[in-house]
mmCIF file of C-alpha atoms in Angstrom:
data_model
loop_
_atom_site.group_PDB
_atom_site.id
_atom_site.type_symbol
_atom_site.label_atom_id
_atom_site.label_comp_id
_atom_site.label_asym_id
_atom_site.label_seq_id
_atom_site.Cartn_x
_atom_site.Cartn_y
_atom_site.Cartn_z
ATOM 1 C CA UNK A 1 60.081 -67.914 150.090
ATOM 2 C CA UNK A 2 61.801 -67.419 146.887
ATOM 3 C CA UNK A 3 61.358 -64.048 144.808
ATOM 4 C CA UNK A 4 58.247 -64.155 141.861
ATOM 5 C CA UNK A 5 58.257 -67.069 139.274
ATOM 6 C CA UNK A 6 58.779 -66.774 135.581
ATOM 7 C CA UNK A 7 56.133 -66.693 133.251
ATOM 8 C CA UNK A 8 54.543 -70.172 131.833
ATOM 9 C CA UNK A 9 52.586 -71.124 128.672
ATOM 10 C CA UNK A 10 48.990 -71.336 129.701
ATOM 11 C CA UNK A 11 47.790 -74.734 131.069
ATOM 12 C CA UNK A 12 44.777 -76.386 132.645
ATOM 13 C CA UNK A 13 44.504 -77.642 135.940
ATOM 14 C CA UNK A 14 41.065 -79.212 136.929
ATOM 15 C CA UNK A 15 39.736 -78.507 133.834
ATOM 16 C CA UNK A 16 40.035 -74.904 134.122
ATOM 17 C CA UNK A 17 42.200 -72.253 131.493
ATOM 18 C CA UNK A 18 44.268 -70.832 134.486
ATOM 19 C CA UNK A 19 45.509 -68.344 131.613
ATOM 20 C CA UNK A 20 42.141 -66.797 130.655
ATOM 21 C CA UNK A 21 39.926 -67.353 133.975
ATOM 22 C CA UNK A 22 40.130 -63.892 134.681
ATOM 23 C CA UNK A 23 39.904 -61.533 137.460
ATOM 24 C CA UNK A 24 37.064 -60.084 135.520
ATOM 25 C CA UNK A 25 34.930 -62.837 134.645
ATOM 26 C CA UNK A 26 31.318 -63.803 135.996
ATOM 27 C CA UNK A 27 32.503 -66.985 137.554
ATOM 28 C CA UNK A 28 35.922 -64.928 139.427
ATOM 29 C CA UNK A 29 33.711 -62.604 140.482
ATOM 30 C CA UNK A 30 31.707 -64.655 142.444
ATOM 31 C CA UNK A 31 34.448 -65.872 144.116
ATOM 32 C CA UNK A 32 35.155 -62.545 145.289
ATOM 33 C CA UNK A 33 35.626 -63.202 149.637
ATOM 34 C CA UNK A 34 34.840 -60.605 152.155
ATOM 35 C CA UNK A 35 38.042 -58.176 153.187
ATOM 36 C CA UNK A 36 37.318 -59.119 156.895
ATOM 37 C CA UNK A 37 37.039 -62.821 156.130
ATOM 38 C CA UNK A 38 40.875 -62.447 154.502
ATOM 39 C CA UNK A 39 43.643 -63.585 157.233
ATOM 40 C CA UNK A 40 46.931 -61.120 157.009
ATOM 41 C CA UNK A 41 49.924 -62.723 157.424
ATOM 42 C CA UNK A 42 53.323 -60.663 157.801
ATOM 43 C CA UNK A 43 56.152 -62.387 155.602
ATOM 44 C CA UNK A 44 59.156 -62.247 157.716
ATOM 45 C CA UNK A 45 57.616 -60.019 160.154
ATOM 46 C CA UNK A 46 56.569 -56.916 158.901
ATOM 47 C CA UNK A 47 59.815 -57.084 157.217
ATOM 48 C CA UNK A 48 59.305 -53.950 154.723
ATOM 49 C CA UNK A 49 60.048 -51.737 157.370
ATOM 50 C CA UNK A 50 62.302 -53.256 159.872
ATOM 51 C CA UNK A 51 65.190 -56.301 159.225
ATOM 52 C CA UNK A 52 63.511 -59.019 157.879
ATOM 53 C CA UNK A 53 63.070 -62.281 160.549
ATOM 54 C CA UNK A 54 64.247 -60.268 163.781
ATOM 55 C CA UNK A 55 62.087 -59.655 167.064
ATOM 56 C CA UNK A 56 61.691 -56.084 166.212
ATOM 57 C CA UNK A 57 59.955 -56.868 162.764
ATOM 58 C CA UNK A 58 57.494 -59.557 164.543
ATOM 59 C CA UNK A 59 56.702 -57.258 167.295
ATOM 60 C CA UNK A 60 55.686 -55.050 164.808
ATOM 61 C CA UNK A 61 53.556 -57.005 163.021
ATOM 62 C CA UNK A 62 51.782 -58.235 166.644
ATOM 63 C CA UNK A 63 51.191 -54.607 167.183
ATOM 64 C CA UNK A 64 49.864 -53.933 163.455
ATOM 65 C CA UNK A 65 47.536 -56.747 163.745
ATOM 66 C CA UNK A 66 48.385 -59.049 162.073
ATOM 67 C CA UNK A 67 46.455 -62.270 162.239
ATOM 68 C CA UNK A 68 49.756 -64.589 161.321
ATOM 69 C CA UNK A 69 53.304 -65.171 161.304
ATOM 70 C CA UNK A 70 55.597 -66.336 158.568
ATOM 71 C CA UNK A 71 58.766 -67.704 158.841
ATOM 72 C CA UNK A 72 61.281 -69.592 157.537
ATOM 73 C CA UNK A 73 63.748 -72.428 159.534
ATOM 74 C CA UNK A 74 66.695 -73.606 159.436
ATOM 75 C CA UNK A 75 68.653 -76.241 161.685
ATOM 76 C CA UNK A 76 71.869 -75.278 163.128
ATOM 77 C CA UNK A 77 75.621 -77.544 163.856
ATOM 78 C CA UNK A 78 74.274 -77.823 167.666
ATOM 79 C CA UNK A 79 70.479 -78.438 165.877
ATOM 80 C CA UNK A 80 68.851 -75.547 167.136
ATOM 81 C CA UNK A 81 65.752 -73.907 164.487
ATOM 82 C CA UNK A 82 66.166 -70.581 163.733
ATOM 83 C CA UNK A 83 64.401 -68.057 161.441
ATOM 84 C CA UNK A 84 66.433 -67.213 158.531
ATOM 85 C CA UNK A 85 65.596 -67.218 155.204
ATOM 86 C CA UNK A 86 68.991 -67.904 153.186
ATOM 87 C CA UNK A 87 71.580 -70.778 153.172
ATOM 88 C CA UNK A 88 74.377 -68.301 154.262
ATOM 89 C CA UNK A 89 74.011 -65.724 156.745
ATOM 90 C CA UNK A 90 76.123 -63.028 154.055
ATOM 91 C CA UNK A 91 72.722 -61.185 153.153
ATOM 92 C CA UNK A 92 70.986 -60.324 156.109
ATOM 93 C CA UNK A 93 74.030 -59.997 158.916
ATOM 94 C CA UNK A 94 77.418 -58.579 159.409
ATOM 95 C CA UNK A 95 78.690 -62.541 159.049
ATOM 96 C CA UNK A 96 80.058 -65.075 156.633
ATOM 97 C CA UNK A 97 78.847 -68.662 156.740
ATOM 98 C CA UNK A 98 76.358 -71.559 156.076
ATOM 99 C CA UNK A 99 73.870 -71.885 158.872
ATOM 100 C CA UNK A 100 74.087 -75.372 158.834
ATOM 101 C CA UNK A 101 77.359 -75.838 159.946
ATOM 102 C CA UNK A 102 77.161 -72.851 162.605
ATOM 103 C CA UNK A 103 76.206 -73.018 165.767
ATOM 104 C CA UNK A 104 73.701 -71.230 167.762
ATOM 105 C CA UNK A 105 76.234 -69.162 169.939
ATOM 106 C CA UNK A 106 78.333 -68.383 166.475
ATOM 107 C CA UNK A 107 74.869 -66.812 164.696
ATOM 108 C CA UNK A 108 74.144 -64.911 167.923
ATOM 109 C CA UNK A 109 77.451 -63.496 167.945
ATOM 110 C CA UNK A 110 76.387 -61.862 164.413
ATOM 111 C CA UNK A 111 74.186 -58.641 163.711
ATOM 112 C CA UNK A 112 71.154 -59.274 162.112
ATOM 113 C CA UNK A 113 69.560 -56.176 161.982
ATOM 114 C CA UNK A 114 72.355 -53.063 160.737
ATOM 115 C CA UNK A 115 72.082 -54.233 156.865
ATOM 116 C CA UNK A 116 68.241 -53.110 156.767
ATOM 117 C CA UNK A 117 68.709 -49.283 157.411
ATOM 118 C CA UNK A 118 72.927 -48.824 157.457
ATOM 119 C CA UNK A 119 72.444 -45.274 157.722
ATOM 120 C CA UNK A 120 71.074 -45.976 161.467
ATOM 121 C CA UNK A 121 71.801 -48.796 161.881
ATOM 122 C CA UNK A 122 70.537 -51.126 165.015
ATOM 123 C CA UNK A 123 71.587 -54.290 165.720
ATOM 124 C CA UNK A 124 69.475 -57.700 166.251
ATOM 125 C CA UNK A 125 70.459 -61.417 167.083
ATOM 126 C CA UNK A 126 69.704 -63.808 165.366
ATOM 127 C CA UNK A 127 65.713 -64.917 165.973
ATOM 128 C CA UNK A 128 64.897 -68.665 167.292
ATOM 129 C CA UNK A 129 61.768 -70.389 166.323
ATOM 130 C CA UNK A 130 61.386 -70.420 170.372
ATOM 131 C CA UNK A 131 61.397 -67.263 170.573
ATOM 132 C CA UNK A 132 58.836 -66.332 168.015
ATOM 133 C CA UNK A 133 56.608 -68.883 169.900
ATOM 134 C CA UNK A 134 57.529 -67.126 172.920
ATOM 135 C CA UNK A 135 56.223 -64.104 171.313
ATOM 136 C CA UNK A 136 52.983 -65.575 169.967
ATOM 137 C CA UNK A 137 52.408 -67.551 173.538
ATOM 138 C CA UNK A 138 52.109 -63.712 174.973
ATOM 139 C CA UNK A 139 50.602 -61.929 172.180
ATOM 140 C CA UNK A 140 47.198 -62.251 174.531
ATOM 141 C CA UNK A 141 45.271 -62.685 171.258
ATOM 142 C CA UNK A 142 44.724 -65.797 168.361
ATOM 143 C CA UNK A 143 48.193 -65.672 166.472
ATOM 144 C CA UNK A 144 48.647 -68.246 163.214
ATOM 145 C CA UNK A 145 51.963 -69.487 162.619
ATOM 146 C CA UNK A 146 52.956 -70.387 159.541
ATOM 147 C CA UNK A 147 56.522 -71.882 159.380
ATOM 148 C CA UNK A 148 58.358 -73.037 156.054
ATOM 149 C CA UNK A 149 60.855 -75.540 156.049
ATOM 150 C CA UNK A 150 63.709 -74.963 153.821
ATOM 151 C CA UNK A 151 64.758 -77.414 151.680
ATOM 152 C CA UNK A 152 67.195 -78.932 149.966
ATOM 153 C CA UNK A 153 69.142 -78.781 153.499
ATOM 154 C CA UNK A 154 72.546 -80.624 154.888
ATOM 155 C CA UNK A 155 70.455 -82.285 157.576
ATOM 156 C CA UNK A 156 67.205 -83.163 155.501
ATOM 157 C CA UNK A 157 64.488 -84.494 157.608
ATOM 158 C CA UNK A 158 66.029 -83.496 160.709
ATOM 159 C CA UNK A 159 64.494 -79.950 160.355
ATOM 160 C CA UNK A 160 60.998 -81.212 160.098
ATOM 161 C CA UNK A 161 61.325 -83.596 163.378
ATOM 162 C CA UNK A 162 63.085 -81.107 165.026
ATOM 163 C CA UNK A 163 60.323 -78.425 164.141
ATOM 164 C CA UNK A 164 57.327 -80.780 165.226
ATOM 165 C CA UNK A 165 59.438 -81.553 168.399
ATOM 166 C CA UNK A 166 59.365 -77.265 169.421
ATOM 167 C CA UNK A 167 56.035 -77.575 168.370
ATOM 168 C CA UNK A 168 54.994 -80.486 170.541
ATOM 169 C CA UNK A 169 56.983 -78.871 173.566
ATOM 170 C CA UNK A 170 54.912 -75.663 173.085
ATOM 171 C CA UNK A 171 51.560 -77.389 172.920
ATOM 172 C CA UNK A 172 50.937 -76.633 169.723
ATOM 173 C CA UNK A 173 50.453 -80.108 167.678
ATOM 174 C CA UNK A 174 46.603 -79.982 167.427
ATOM 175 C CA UNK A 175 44.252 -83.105 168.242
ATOM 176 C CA UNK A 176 42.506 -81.706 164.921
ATOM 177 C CA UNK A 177 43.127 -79.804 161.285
ATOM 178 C CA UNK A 178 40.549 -77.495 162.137
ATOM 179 C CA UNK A 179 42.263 -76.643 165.534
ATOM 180 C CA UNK A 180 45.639 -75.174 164.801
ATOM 181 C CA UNK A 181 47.174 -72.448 165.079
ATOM 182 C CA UNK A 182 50.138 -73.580 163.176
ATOM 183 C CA UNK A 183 51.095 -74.320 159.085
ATOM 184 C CA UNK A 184 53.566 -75.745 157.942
ATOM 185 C CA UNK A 185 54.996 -74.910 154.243
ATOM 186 C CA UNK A 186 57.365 -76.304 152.203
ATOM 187 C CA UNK A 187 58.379 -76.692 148.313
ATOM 188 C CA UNK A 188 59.592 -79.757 148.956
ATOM 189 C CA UNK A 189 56.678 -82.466 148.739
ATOM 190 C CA UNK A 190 59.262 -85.000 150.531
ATOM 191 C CA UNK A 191 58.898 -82.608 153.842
ATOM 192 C CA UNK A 192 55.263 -82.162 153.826
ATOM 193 C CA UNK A 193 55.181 -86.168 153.498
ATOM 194 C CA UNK A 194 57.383 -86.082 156.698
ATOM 195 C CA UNK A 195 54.998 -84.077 158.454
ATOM 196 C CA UNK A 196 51.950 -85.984 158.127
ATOM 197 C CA UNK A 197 53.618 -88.740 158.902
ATOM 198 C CA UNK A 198 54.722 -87.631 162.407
ATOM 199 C CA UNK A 199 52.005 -85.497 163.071
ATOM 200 C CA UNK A 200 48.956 -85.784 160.159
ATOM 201 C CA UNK A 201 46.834 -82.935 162.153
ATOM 202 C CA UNK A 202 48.793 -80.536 161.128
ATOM 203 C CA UNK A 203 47.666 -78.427 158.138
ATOM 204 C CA UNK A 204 50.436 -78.176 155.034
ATOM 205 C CA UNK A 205 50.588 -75.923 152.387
ATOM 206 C CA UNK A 206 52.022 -77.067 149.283
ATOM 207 C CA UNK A 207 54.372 -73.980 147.589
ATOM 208 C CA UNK A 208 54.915 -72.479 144.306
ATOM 209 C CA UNK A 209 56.572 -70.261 142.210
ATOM 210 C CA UNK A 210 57.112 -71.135 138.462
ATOM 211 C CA UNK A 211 55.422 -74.653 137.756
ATOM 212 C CA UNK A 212 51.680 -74.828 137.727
ATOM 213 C CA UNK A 213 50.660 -77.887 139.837
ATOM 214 C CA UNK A 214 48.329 -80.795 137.794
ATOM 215 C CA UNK A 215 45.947 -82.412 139.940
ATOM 216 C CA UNK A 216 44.985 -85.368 139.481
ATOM 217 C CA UNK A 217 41.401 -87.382 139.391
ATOM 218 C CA UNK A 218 41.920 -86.597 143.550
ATOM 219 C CA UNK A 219 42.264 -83.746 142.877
ATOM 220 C CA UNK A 220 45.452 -83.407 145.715
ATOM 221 C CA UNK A 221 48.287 -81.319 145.931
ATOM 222 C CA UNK A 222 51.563 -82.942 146.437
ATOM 223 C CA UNK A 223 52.519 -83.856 150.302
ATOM 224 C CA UNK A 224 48.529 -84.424 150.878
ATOM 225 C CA UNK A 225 48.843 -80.864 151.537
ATOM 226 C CA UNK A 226 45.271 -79.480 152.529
ATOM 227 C CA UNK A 227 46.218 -75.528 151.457
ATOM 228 C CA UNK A 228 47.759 -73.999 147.931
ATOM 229 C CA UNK A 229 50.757 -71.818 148.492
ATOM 230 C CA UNK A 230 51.472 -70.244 144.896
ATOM 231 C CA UNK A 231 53.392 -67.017 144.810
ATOM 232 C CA UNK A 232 51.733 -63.483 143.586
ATOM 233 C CA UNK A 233 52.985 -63.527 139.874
ATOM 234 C CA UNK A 234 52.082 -66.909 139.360
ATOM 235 C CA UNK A 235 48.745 -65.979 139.856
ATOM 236 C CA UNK A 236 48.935 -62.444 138.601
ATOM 237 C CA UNK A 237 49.862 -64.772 134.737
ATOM 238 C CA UNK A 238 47.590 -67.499 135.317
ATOM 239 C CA UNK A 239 44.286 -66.021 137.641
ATOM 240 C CA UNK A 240 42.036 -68.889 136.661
ATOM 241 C CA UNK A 241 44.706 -71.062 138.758
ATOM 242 C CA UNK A 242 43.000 -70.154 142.081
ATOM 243 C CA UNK A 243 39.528 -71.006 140.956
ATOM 244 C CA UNK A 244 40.661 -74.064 139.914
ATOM 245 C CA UNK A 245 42.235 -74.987 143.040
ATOM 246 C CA UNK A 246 39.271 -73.741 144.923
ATOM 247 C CA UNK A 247 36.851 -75.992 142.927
ATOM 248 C CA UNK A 248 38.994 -79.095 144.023
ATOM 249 C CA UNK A 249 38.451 -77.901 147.622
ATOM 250 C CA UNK A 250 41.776 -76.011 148.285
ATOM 251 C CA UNK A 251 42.065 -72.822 150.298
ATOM 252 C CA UNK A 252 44.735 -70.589 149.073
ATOM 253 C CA UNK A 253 47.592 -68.667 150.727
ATOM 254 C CA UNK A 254 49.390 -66.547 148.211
ATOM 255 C CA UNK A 255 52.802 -64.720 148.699
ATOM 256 C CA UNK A 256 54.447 -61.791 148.354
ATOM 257 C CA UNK A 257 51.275 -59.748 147.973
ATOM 258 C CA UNK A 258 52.329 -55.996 148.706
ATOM 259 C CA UNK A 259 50.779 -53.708 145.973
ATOM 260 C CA UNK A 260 47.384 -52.547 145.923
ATOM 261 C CA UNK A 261 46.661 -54.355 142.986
ATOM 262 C CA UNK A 262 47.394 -57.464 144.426
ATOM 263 C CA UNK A 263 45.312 -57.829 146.932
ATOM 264 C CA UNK A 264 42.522 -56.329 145.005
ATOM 265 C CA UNK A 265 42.911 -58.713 142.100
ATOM 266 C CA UNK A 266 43.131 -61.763 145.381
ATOM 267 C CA UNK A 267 40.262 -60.653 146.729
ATOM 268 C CA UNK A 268 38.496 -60.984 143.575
ATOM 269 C CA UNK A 269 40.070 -64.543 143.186
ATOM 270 C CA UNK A 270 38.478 -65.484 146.476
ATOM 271 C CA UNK A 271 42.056 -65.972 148.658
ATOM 272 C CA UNK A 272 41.898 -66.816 152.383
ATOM 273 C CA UNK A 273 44.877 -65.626 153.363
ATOM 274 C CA UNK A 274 47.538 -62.736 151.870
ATOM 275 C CA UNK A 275 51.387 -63.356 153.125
ATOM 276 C CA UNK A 276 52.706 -59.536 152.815
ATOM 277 C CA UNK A 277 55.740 -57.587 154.070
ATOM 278 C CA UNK A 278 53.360 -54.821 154.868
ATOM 279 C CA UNK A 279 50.749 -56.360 157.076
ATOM 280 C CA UNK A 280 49.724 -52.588 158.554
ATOM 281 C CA UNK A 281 49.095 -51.563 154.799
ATOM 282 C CA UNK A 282 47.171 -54.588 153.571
ATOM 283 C CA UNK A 283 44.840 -54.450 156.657
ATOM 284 C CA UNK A 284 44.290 -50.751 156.296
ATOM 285 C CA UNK A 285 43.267 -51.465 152.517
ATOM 286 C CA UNK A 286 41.014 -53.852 153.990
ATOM 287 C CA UNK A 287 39.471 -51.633 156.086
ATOM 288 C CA UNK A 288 40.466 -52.685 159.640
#
């Protein structure tokens, strides 16, 4: 996920002012969800503390508590998924290079890891979307996994078949909505349309950062996408936004919630789930 979104001229989505439905008001307030009904989910791992998409950070956030995953995918040359955020590998590694045309064995050859704290600096491979399911597969407890495709990409649809295929060998395509485990995200409405294609039973969440969606007399997000996915300073400018897409039946997911204030001013809103890069600090806020 992209940083926060720019500020927009109010609007109305489902015949709501998402500009001046405020935290505050009688109708937000009953919104307002239960802190234990709220699901944490650690962005990256709990990637405040520790490199950002490496085993470390998601062991962390397993032994924090989190209740999900996020991640983000990309498809390799030899078309292998792995968790990194960016289009080059210059940010978060010791490396040059566009993941797409690197293999697998070139990215592990990398540190992923030293960049996070250089004055101790400890390294980390790069993380495979196998290996975080290895991880969740022996957490011994209910793990969500919510995985965004990145997009545009070289390979286009290749990293949505290729993600539904891990999934598939990992038993987790679900028979049911209702029954998984596993999300997938995207901005792109052409990937979520490839998804439930392949596989319809799995849950999508349609993302966000800048333009407010307009639903129409369906009242759908693009992609058929079941779940909202707008990010923390869309909402934080327009709070009516989530009662409006609650009203026309969607839960919402909102990212990068870290401050206080933010997950106060969700809870009030009625979220279901908070995607933070401090999943031990959120849950202690909400008391567990």
């Amino acid at each position: 996920m992209p940083g926060d979104g720019g500020h927009l001229a109010p609007r109305t989505v489902v015949g709501v002012d998402t500009q001046h439905s405020a935290a505050g008001s009688p109708a937000a307030r009953t919104d307002r969800v239960e802190r234990s009904a709220v699901k944490v989910i650690a962005h990256r791992g709990s990637s405040a503390a520790l490199p950002e998409h490496t085993e470390e950070a998601y062991r962390r956030a397993l032994e924090e508590g989190a209740d999900g995953l996020e991640c983000d995918v990309r498809v390799t040359a030899d078309g292998q998924l792995v968790c990194v955020h960016d289009r080059t590998v210059a940010r978060t590694s010791d490396g040059r290079g566009t993941v797409s045309t690197m293999t697998l064995a070139q990215l592990s050859a990398l540190d992923f890891g030293s960049w996070k704290h250089p004055q101790e600096p400890r390294r980390s491979s790069v993380l495979t979307l196998e290996r975080l399911l290895e991880l969740v597969a022996d957490a011994g407890r209910r793990v969500e996994l919510a995985i965004e495709t990145k997009h545009p990409v070289r390979y286009a649809g290749r990293v949505e078949a290729e993600l539904l295929r891990v999934l598939d060998r990992f038993g987790l395509l679900p028979a049911a909505p209702e029954e998984s485990t596993v999300r997938v995200m995207s901005f792109s409405e052409l990937a979520l349309h490839r998804v439930r294609r392949a596989a319809p039973a799995v849950p999508r969440v349609y993302l966000w950062e800048r333009r407010l969606p307009v639903l129409g007399r369906t009242r759908s997000l693009p992609g058929g996408a079941a779940v909202a996915g707008p990010g923390i300073e869309l909402v934080r400018r327009n709070p009516g936004l989530v009662t409006a897409l609650r009203r026309a039946g969607h839960p919402v997911h909102v990212w990068t919630v870290d401050r206080p204030e933010d997950v106060e001013l969700c809870l009030e809103l009625g979220v279901a789930a908070l995607i933070t890069n401090r999943p031990a600090e959120v849950l202690a806020q909400l008391g567990r």
